[in-house]
Amino acid sequence: MELVEEPDDKSNSIPIARCRELLGDEAEALTDQEVALIRRHAETMACVVVEMYLEHARIPE
């Protein structure tokens, strides 16, 4: 069964269809739920990278 994604006004998440485009051939064998998990992981990693950048930017050299 495929995950039905309900749009959420609070969420800025990339739609599953766009995630599949970005993943390319790798996404063909994945369920929507698996793609959603990858999306969530990518969003978390992006937040960590931004936080690390901002922390580095605050430290005077």
mmCIF file of N, CA, C and O in Angstrom:
data_model
loop_
_atom_site.group_PDB
_atom_site.id
_atom_site.type_symbol
_atom_site.label_atom_id
_atom_site.label_comp_id
_atom_site.label_asym_id
_atom_site.label_seq_id
_atom_site.Cartn_x
_atom_site.Cartn_y
_atom_site.Cartn_z
ATOM 1 N N MET A 1 0.848 -1.172 0.000
ATOM 2 C CA MET A 1 0.000 0.000 0.000
ATOM 3 C C MET A 1 0.896 1.239 0.000
ATOM 4 O O MET A 1 1.813 1.344 0.794
ATOM 5 N N GLU A 2 0.604 2.174 -0.855
ATOM 6 C CA GLU A 2 1.376 3.394 -0.970
ATOM 7 C C GLU A 2 0.896 4.413 0.062
ATOM 8 O O GLU A 2 -0.287 4.471 0.397
ATOM 9 N N LEU A 3 1.835 5.193 0.545
ATOM 10 C CA LEU A 3 1.532 6.227 1.521
ATOM 11 C C LEU A 3 0.810 7.371 0.827
ATOM 12 O O LEU A 3 1.269 7.885 -0.184
ATOM 13 N N VAL A 4 -0.335 7.741 1.361
ATOM 14 C CA VAL A 4 -1.074 8.881 0.814
ATOM 15 C C VAL A 4 -0.626 10.104 1.588
ATOM 16 O O VAL A 4 -0.728 10.149 2.810
ATOM 17 N N GLU A 5 -0.120 11.073 0.876
ATOM 18 C CA GLU A 5 0.432 12.254 1.516
ATOM 19 C C GLU A 5 -0.603 13.370 1.524
ATOM 20 O O GLU A 5 -1.079 13.789 0.483
ATOM 21 N N GLU A 6 -0.940 13.817 2.720
ATOM 22 C CA GLU A 6 -1.871 14.925 2.874
ATOM 23 C C GLU A 6 -1.068 16.216 2.955
ATOM 24 O O GLU A 6 -0.148 16.316 3.767
ATOM 25 N N PRO A 7 -1.393 17.207 2.141
ATOM 26 C CA PRO A 7 -0.689 18.482 2.257
ATOM 27 C C PRO A 7 -0.904 19.095 3.633
ATOM 28 O O PRO A 7 -1.979 18.994 4.202
ATOM 29 N N ASP A 8 0.123 19.696 4.162
ATOM 30 C CA ASP A 8 0.080 20.269 5.493
ATOM 31 C C ASP A 8 0.582 21.696 5.391
ATOM 32 O O ASP A 8 1.681 21.940 4.927
ATOM 33 N N ASP A 9 -0.229 22.652 5.813
ATOM 34 C CA ASP A 9 0.159 24.057 5.732
ATOM 35 C C ASP A 9 1.425 24.345 6.534
ATOM 36 O O ASP A 9 2.163 25.260 6.224
ATOM 37 N N LYS A 10 1.681 23.560 7.577
ATOM 38 C CA LYS A 10 2.850 23.752 8.419
ATOM 39 C C LYS A 10 4.112 23.186 7.766
ATOM 40 O O LYS A 10 5.209 23.508 8.163
ATOM 41 N N SER A 11 3.945 22.310 6.808
ATOM 42 C CA SER A 11 5.066 21.594 6.215
ATOM 43 C C SER A 11 5.551 22.266 4.937
ATOM 44 O O SER A 11 4.770 22.666 4.096
ATOM 45 N N ASN A 12 6.867 22.358 4.819
ATOM 46 C CA ASN A 12 7.473 22.854 3.604
ATOM 47 C C ASN A 12 8.156 21.713 2.860
ATOM 48 O O ASN A 12 9.049 21.951 2.056
ATOM 49 N N SER A 13 7.750 20.503 3.157
ATOM 50 C CA SER A 13 8.381 19.327 2.574
ATOM 51 C C SER A 13 8.182 19.259 1.068
ATOM 52 O O SER A 13 7.157 19.674 0.544
ATOM 53 N N ILE A 14 9.184 18.726 0.419
ATOM 54 C CA ILE A 14 9.120 18.494 -1.018
ATOM 55 C C ILE A 14 8.138 17.340 -1.253
ATOM 56 O O ILE A 14 8.197 16.332 -0.547
ATOM 57 N N PRO A 15 7.236 17.460 -2.220
ATOM 58 C CA PRO A 15 6.293 16.367 -2.493
ATOM 59 C C PRO A 15 7.016 15.070 -2.876
ATOM 60 O O PRO A 15 8.119 15.096 -3.437
ATOM 61 N N ILE A 16 6.382 13.954 -2.570
ATOM 62 C CA ILE A 16 6.953 12.635 -2.870
ATOM 63 C C ILE A 16 7.310 12.529 -4.352
ATOM 64 O O ILE A 16 8.373 12.018 -4.700
ATOM 65 N N ALA A 17 6.451 13.014 -5.232
ATOM 66 C CA ALA A 17 6.722 12.925 -6.674
ATOM 67 C C ALA A 17 8.018 13.651 -7.027
ATOM 68 O O ALA A 17 8.831 13.152 -7.821
ATOM 69 N N ARG A 18 8.255 14.817 -6.429
ATOM 70 C CA ARG A 18 9.487 15.567 -6.703
ATOM 71 C C ARG A 18 10.691 14.834 -6.118
ATOM 72 O O ARG A 18 11.763 14.800 -6.722
ATOM 73 N N CYS A 19 10.526 14.232 -4.952
ATOM 74 C CA CYS A 19 11.610 13.439 -4.356
ATOM 75 C C CYS A 19 11.993 12.291 -5.279
ATOM 76 O O CYS A 19 13.179 12.008 -5.465
ATOM 77 N N ARG A 20 10.990 11.647 -5.864
ATOM 78 C CA ARG A 20 11.272 10.551 -6.800
ATOM 79 C C ARG A 20 12.066 11.062 -8.000
ATOM 80 O O ARG A 20 12.984 10.399 -8.472
ATOM 81 N N GLU A 21 11.720 12.259 -8.497
ATOM 82 C CA GLU A 21 12.471 12.842 -9.615
ATOM 83 C C GLU A 21 13.921 13.073 -9.218
ATOM 84 O O GLU A 21 14.837 12.785 -9.984
ATOM 85 N N LEU A 22 14.121 13.611 -8.017
ATOM 86 C CA LEU A 22 15.472 13.898 -7.551
ATOM 87 C C LEU A 22 16.285 12.630 -7.326
ATOM 88 O O LEU A 22 17.488 12.604 -7.590
ATOM 89 N N LEU A 23 15.623 11.584 -6.854
ATOM 90 C CA LEU A 23 16.321 10.317 -6.615
ATOM 91 C C LEU A 23 16.580 9.543 -7.907
ATOM 92 O O LEU A 23 17.457 8.681 -7.947
ATOM 93 N N GLY A 24 15.797 9.832 -8.931
ATOM 94 C CA GLY A 24 15.996 9.183 -10.229
ATOM 95 C C GLY A 24 15.709 7.693 -10.192
ATOM 96 O O GLY A 24 14.772 7.227 -9.536
ATOM 97 N N ASP A 25 16.544 6.931 -10.887
ATOM 98 C CA ASP A 25 16.344 5.483 -11.002
ATOM 99 C C ASP A 25 16.364 4.781 -9.647
ATOM 100 O O ASP A 25 15.751 3.725 -9.486
ATOM 101 N N GLU A 26 17.052 5.365 -8.686
ATOM 102 C CA GLU A 26 17.142 4.757 -7.355
ATOM 103 C C GLU A 26 15.766 4.639 -6.688
ATOM 104 O O GLU A 26 15.564 3.790 -5.829
ATOM 105 N N ALA A 27 14.825 5.498 -7.075
ATOM 106 C CA ALA A 27 13.513 5.532 -6.418
ATOM 107 C C ALA A 27 12.512 4.555 -7.020
ATOM 108 O O ALA A 27 11.449 4.344 -6.444
ATOM 109 N N GLU A 28 12.844 3.959 -8.144
ATOM 110 C CA GLU A 28 11.875 3.090 -8.823
ATOM 111 C C GLU A 28 11.383 1.934 -7.964
ATOM 112 O O GLU A 28 10.211 1.592 -7.997
ATOM 113 N N ALA A 29 12.265 1.353 -7.190
ATOM 114 C CA ALA A 29 11.893 0.175 -6.394
ATOM 115 C C ALA A 29 11.420 0.545 -4.989
ATOM 116 O O ALA A 29 11.106 -0.334 -4.195
ATOM 117 N N LEU A 30 11.352 1.828 -4.685
ATOM 118 C CA LEU A 30 10.977 2.269 -3.335
ATOM 119 C C LEU A 30 9.491 2.582 -3.229
ATOM 120 O O LEU A 30 8.882 3.074 -4.167
ATOM 121 N N THR A 31 8.948 2.315 -2.053
ATOM 122 C CA THR A 31 7.562 2.703 -1.775
ATOM 123 C C THR A 31 7.538 4.189 -1.429
ATOM 124 O O THR A 31 8.575 4.795 -1.137
ATOM 125 N N ASP A 32 6.356 4.774 -1.424
ATOM 126 C CA ASP A 32 6.222 6.169 -1.022
ATOM 127 C C ASP A 32 6.698 6.360 0.412
ATOM 128 O O ASP A 32 7.293 7.388 0.747
ATOM 129 N N GLN A 33 6.445 5.381 1.258
ATOM 130 C CA GLN A 33 6.872 5.480 2.650
ATOM 131 C C GLN A 33 8.397 5.508 2.746
ATOM 132 O O GLN A 33 8.963 6.285 3.518
ATOM 133 N N GLU A 34 9.070 4.697 1.954
ATOM 134 C CA GLU A 34 10.529 4.699 1.949
ATOM 135 C C GLU A 34 11.080 6.030 1.426
ATOM 136 O O GLU A 34 12.045 6.566 1.976
ATOM 137 N N VAL A 35 10.446 6.567 0.393
ATOM 138 C CA VAL A 35 10.862 7.866 -0.135
ATOM 139 C C VAL A 35 10.639 8.945 0.916
ATOM 140 O O VAL A 35 11.482 9.826 1.106
ATOM 141 N N ALA A 36 9.538 8.874 1.641
ATOM 142 C CA ALA A 36 9.258 9.847 2.698
ATOM 143 C C ALA A 36 10.311 9.770 3.808
ATOM 144 O O ALA A 36 10.715 10.803 4.357
ATOM 145 N N LEU A 37 10.766 8.574 4.135
ATOM 146 C CA LEU A 37 11.820 8.423 5.142
ATOM 147 C C LEU A 37 13.130 9.036 4.663
ATOM 148 O O LEU A 37 13.833 9.704 5.432
ATOM 149 N N ILE A 38 13.452 8.840 3.392
ATOM 150 C CA ILE A 38 14.657 9.450 2.817
ATOM 151 C C ILE A 38 14.520 10.963 2.850
ATOM 152 O O ILE A 38 15.463 11.684 3.194
ATOM 153 N N ARG A 39 13.344 11.469 2.498
ATOM 154 C CA ARG A 39 13.095 12.907 2.519
ATOM 155 C C ARG A 39 13.287 13.472 3.927
ATOM 156 O O ARG A 39 13.942 14.496 4.119
ATOM 157 N N ARG A 40 12.747 12.775 4.912
ATOM 158 C CA ARG A 40 12.877 13.236 6.295
ATOM 159 C C ARG A 40 14.342 13.256 6.727
ATOM 160 O O ARG A 40 14.808 14.201 7.366
ATOM 161 N N HIS A 41 15.086 12.222 6.340
ATOM 162 C CA HIS A 41 16.512 12.167 6.661
ATOM 163 C C HIS A 41 17.257 13.320 5.981
ATOM 164 O O HIS A 41 18.093 13.984 6.611
ATOM 165 N N ALA A 42 16.948 13.573 4.712
ATOM 166 C CA ALA A 42 17.602 14.665 3.988
ATOM 167 C C ALA A 42 17.286 16.016 4.622
ATOM 168 O O ALA A 42 18.167 16.882 4.729
ATOM 169 N N GLU A 43 16.052 16.216 5.046
ATOM 170 C CA GLU A 43 15.676 17.469 5.707
ATOM 171 C C GLU A 43 16.440 17.641 7.023
ATOM 172 O O GLU A 43 16.926 18.736 7.330
ATOM 173 N N THR A 44 16.565 16.559 7.779
ATOM 174 C CA THR A 44 17.302 16.608 9.036
ATOM 175 C C THR A 44 18.767 16.943 8.786
ATOM 176 O O THR A 44 19.345 17.798 9.465
ATOM 177 N N MET A 45 19.372 16.282 7.801
ATOM 178 C CA MET A 45 20.772 16.543 7.475
ATOM 179 C C MET A 45 20.967 17.980 7.011
ATOM 180 O O MET A 45 21.958 18.625 7.361
ATOM 181 N N ALA A 46 20.031 18.498 6.224
ATOM 182 C CA ALA A 46 20.126 19.879 5.756
ATOM 183 C C ALA A 46 20.092 20.842 6.947
ATOM 184 O O ALA A 46 20.864 21.810 6.989
ATOM 185 N N CYS A 47 19.240 20.590 7.909
ATOM 186 C CA CYS A 47 19.163 21.444 9.096
ATOM 187 C C CYS A 47 20.468 21.404 9.885
ATOM 188 O O CYS A 47 20.956 22.438 10.355
ATOM 189 N N VAL A 48 21.055 20.217 10.016
ATOM 190 C CA VAL A 48 22.328 20.074 10.729
ATOM 191 C C VAL A 48 23.426 20.860 10.016
ATOM 192 O O VAL A 48 24.204 21.591 10.650
ATOM 193 N N VAL A 49 23.479 20.745 8.701
ATOM 194 C CA VAL A 49 24.503 21.462 7.937
ATOM 195 C C VAL A 49 24.338 22.975 8.087
ATOM 196 O O VAL A 49 25.320 23.701 8.288
ATOM 197 N N VAL A 50 23.111 23.464 8.025
ATOM 198 C CA VAL A 50 22.863 24.902 8.184
ATOM 199 C C VAL A 50 23.272 25.350 9.583
ATOM 200 O O VAL A 50 23.934 26.384 9.751
ATOM 201 N N GLU A 51 22.905 24.573 10.600
ATOM 202 C CA GLU A 51 23.280 24.924 11.970
ATOM 203 C C GLU A 51 24.797 24.949 12.137
ATOM 204 O O GLU A 51 25.346 25.844 12.793
ATOM 205 N N MET A 52 25.488 23.978 11.544
ATOM 206 C CA MET A 52 26.951 23.945 11.620
ATOM 207 C C MET A 52 27.545 25.172 10.932
ATOM 208 O O MET A 52 28.486 25.784 11.447
ATOM 209 N N TYR A 53 27.013 25.535 9.788
ATOM 210 C CA TYR A 53 27.498 26.713 9.070
ATOM 211 C C TYR A 53 27.296 27.970 9.907
ATOM 212 O O TYR A 53 28.199 28.791 10.039
ATOM 213 N N LEU A 54 26.105 28.115 10.460
ATOM 214 C CA LEU A 54 25.819 29.303 11.262
ATOM 215 C C LEU A 54 26.713 29.368 12.502
ATOM 216 O O LEU A 54 27.173 30.444 12.878
ATOM 217 N N GLU A 55 26.964 28.244 13.115
ATOM 218 C CA GLU A 55 27.847 28.204 14.280
ATOM 219 C C GLU A 55 29.262 28.606 13.871
ATOM 220 O O GLU A 55 29.914 29.394 14.554
ATOM 221 N N HIS A 56 29.729 28.120 12.748
ATOM 222 C CA HIS A 56 31.069 28.464 12.253
ATOM 223 C C HIS A 56 31.129 29.945 11.898
ATOM 224 O O HIS A 56 32.150 30.601 12.133
ATOM 225 N N ALA A 57 30.072 30.479 11.337
ATOM 226 C CA ALA A 57 30.043 31.878 10.931
ATOM 227 C C ALA A 57 30.095 32.821 12.125
ATOM 228 O O ALA A 57 30.564 33.950 12.019
ATOM 229 N N ARG A 58 29.645 32.372 13.297
ATOM 230 C CA ARG A 58 29.650 33.205 14.499
ATOM 231 C C ARG A 58 31.016 33.266 15.181
ATOM 232 O O ARG A 58 31.281 34.150 15.966
ATOM 233 N N ILE A 59 31.867 32.297 14.879
ATOM 234 C CA ILE A 59 33.181 32.240 15.514
ATOM 235 C C ILE A 59 34.151 33.138 14.748
ATOM 236 O O ILE A 59 34.437 32.887 13.589
ATOM 237 N N PRO A 60 34.655 34.217 15.397
ATOM 238 C CA PRO A 60 35.607 35.090 14.695
ATOM 239 C C PRO A 60 36.946 34.377 14.503
ATOM 240 O O PRO A 60 37.406 33.667 15.397
ATOM 241 N N GLU A 61 37.525 34.589 13.344
ATOM 242 C CA GLU A 61 38.810 33.929 13.059
ATOM 243 C C GLU A 61 39.965 34.807 13.403
ATOM 244 O O GLU A 61 39.987 35.953 13.413
#
